[in-house]
XYZ file of C-alpha atoms in Angstrom:
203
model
C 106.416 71.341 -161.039
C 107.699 73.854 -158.514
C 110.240 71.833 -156.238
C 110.064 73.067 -152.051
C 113.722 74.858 -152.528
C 114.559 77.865 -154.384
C 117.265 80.300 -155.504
C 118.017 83.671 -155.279
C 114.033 83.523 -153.574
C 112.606 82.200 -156.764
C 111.711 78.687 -156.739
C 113.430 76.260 -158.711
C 111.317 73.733 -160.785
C 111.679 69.906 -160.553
C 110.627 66.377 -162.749
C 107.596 65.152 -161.302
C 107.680 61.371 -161.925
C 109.916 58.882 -164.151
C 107.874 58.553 -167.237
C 108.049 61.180 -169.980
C 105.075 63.212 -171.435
C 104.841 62.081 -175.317
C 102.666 64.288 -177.258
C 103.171 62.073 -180.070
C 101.204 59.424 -178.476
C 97.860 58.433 -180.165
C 94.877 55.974 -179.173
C 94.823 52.374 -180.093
C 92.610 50.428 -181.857
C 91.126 47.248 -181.284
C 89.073 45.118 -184.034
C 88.494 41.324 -182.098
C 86.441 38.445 -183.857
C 84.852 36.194 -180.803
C 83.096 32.601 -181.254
C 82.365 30.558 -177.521
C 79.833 27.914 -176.911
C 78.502 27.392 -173.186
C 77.065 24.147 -171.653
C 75.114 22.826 -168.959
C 74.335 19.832 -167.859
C 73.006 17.132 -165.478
C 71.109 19.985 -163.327
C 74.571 22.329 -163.642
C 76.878 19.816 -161.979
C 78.724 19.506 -165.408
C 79.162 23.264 -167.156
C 81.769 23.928 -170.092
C 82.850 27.296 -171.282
C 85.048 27.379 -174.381
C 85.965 30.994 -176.568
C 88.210 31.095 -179.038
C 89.250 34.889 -180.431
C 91.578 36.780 -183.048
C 92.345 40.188 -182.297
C 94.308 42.992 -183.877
C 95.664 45.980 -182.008
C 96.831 48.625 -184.143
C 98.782 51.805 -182.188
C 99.243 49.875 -178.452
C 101.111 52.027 -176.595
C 103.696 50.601 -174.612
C 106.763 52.236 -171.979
C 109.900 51.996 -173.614
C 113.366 53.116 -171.441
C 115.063 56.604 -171.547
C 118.882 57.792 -170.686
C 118.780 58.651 -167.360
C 120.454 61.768 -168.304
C 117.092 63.231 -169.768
C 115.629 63.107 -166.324
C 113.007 60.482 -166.804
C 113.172 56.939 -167.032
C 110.661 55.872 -169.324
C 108.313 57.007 -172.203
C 104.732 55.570 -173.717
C 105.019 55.223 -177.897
C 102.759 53.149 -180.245
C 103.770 50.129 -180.939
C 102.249 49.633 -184.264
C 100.181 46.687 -185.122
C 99.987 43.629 -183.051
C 97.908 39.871 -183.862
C 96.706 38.081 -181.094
C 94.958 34.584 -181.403
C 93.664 32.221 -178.914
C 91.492 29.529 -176.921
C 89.978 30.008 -173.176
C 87.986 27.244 -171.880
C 86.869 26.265 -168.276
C 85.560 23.336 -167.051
C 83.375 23.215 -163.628
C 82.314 20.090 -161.852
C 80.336 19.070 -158.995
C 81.728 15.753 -157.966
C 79.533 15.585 -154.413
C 76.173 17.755 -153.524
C 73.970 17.213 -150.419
C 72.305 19.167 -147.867
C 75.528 19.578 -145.793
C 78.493 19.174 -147.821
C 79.437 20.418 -151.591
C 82.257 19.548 -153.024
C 83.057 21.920 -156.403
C 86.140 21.767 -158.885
C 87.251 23.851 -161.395
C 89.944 23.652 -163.859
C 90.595 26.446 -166.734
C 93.291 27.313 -169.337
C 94.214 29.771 -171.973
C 96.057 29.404 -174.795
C 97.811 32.823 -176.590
C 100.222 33.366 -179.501
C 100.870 36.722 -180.221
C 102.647 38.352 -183.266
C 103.719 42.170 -183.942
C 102.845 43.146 -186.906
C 104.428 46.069 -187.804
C 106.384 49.328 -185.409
C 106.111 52.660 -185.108
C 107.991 54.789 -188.069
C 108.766 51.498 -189.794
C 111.315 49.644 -187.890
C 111.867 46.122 -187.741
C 112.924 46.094 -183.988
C 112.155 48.425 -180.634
C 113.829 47.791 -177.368
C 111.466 48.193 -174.630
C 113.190 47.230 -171.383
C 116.762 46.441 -170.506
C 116.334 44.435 -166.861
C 120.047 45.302 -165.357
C 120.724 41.428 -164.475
C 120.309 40.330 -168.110
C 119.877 41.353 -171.729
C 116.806 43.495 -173.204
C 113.303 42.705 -173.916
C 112.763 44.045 -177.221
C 109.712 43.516 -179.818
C 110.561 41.888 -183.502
C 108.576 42.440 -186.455
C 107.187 39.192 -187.816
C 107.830 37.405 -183.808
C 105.891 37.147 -180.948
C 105.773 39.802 -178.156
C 108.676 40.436 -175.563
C 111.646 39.043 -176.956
C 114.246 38.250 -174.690
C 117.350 39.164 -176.037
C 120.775 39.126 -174.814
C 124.110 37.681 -174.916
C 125.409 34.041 -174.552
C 129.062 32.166 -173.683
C 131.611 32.737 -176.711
C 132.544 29.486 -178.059
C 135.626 28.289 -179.978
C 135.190 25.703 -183.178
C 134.898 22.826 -181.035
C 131.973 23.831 -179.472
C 133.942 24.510 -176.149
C 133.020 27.722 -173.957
C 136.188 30.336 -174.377
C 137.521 31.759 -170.783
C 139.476 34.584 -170.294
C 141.117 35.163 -166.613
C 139.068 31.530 -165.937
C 136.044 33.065 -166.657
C 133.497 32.640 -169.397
C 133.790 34.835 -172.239
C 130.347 36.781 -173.702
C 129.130 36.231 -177.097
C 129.982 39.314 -179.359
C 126.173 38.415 -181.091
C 123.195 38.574 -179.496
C 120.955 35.736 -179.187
C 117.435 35.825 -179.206
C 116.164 33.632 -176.636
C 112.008 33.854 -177.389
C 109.384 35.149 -175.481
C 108.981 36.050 -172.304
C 105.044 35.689 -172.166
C 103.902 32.357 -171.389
C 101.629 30.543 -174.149
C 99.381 29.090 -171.820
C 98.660 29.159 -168.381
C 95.814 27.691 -166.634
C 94.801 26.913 -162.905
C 93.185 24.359 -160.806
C 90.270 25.651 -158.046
C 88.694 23.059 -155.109
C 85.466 24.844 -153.523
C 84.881 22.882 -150.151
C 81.035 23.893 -148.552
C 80.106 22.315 -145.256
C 76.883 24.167 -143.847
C 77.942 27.426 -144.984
C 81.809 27.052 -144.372
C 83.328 27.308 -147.525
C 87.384 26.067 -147.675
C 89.122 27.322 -151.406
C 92.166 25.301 -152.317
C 93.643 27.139 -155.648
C 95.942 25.197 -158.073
């Protein structure tokens, strides 16, 4: 890109954005196995949704962090192969239904455990991320997605934390402290209707 300033009345070029151009960079693939069953019942005051799923993503592409010095901040590369399993389900009830007033309720979950498979150019580790308050997030072969890595208080053999000045002293290992994606989430909804006034109250 050409930047607004210039030198010797030629104008000087400039990086446009933070993430760097990878022409290495090729398009995933996804092969997914689905099973669900829906229900309805007593005239659609009870309904049940429930899916279950395995999927495989083979060449995600994910941001990964540069030096700064290279003028960017950030490049895509393919992960490699990733497993996914999991359950979705959601539950909707119809407690009270009249001409004026109806009362509707909703609850719904998901359940996810994810697992990489394999990394680009065979490597058993790739740090994505390095948040400046603490540690990195890095993806493990053989471990669930977003690891949070980082490092812990340096204990003596008694199990006592080691100071230094009267402060805590860092681990010279890294732990690995698990995932950062949640396992399951899930959310409660209220649907108040009074004549066409409708009040949401989400959980």
């Amino acid at each position: 890109m050409l930047a607004q300033n210039s030198f010797n009345g030629l104008p000087l070029g400039s990086i446009n954005g933070t993430a760097s151009p990878n022409t290495q960079i090729k398009p995933f693939g996804v092969n997914e196995k689905e099973i669900g069953i829906e229900l309805r019942m007593f005239n659609n005051r009870v309904n049940l949704d429930v899916a279950a799923y395995d999927k495989k993503t083979t060449n995600q592409a994910v941001p990964i962090s540069l030096s700064a010095a290279s003028g960017y901040s950030t490049t895509l590369v393919n992960l490699g192969g990733l497993d996914n399993k999991g359950l979705e389900f959601n539950l909707e009830l119809i407690p009270v239904q009249n001409k004026n007033f109806t009362w509707k309720t909703a609850f719904n979950s998901a359940f996810n455990s994810s697992k990489v498979l394999s990394l680009a150019n065979n490597q058993s580790q790739l740090v994505v991320g390095s948040p400046e308050f603490f540690g990195s997030i890095v993806h493990v072969v053989g471990l669930p997605l977003n690891q949070i890595v980082g490092s812990t208080y340096k204990r003596d053999a008694s199990g006592n934390i080691v100071l230094s000045g009267g402060k805590p002293v860092a681990s010279a290992t890294p732990v690995n402290f698990g995932s950062g994606l949640p396992t399951a989430t899930g959310g409660w909804l209220n649907t108040l209707n009074y004549k066409g006034f409708y009040l949401y109250l989400p959980y």
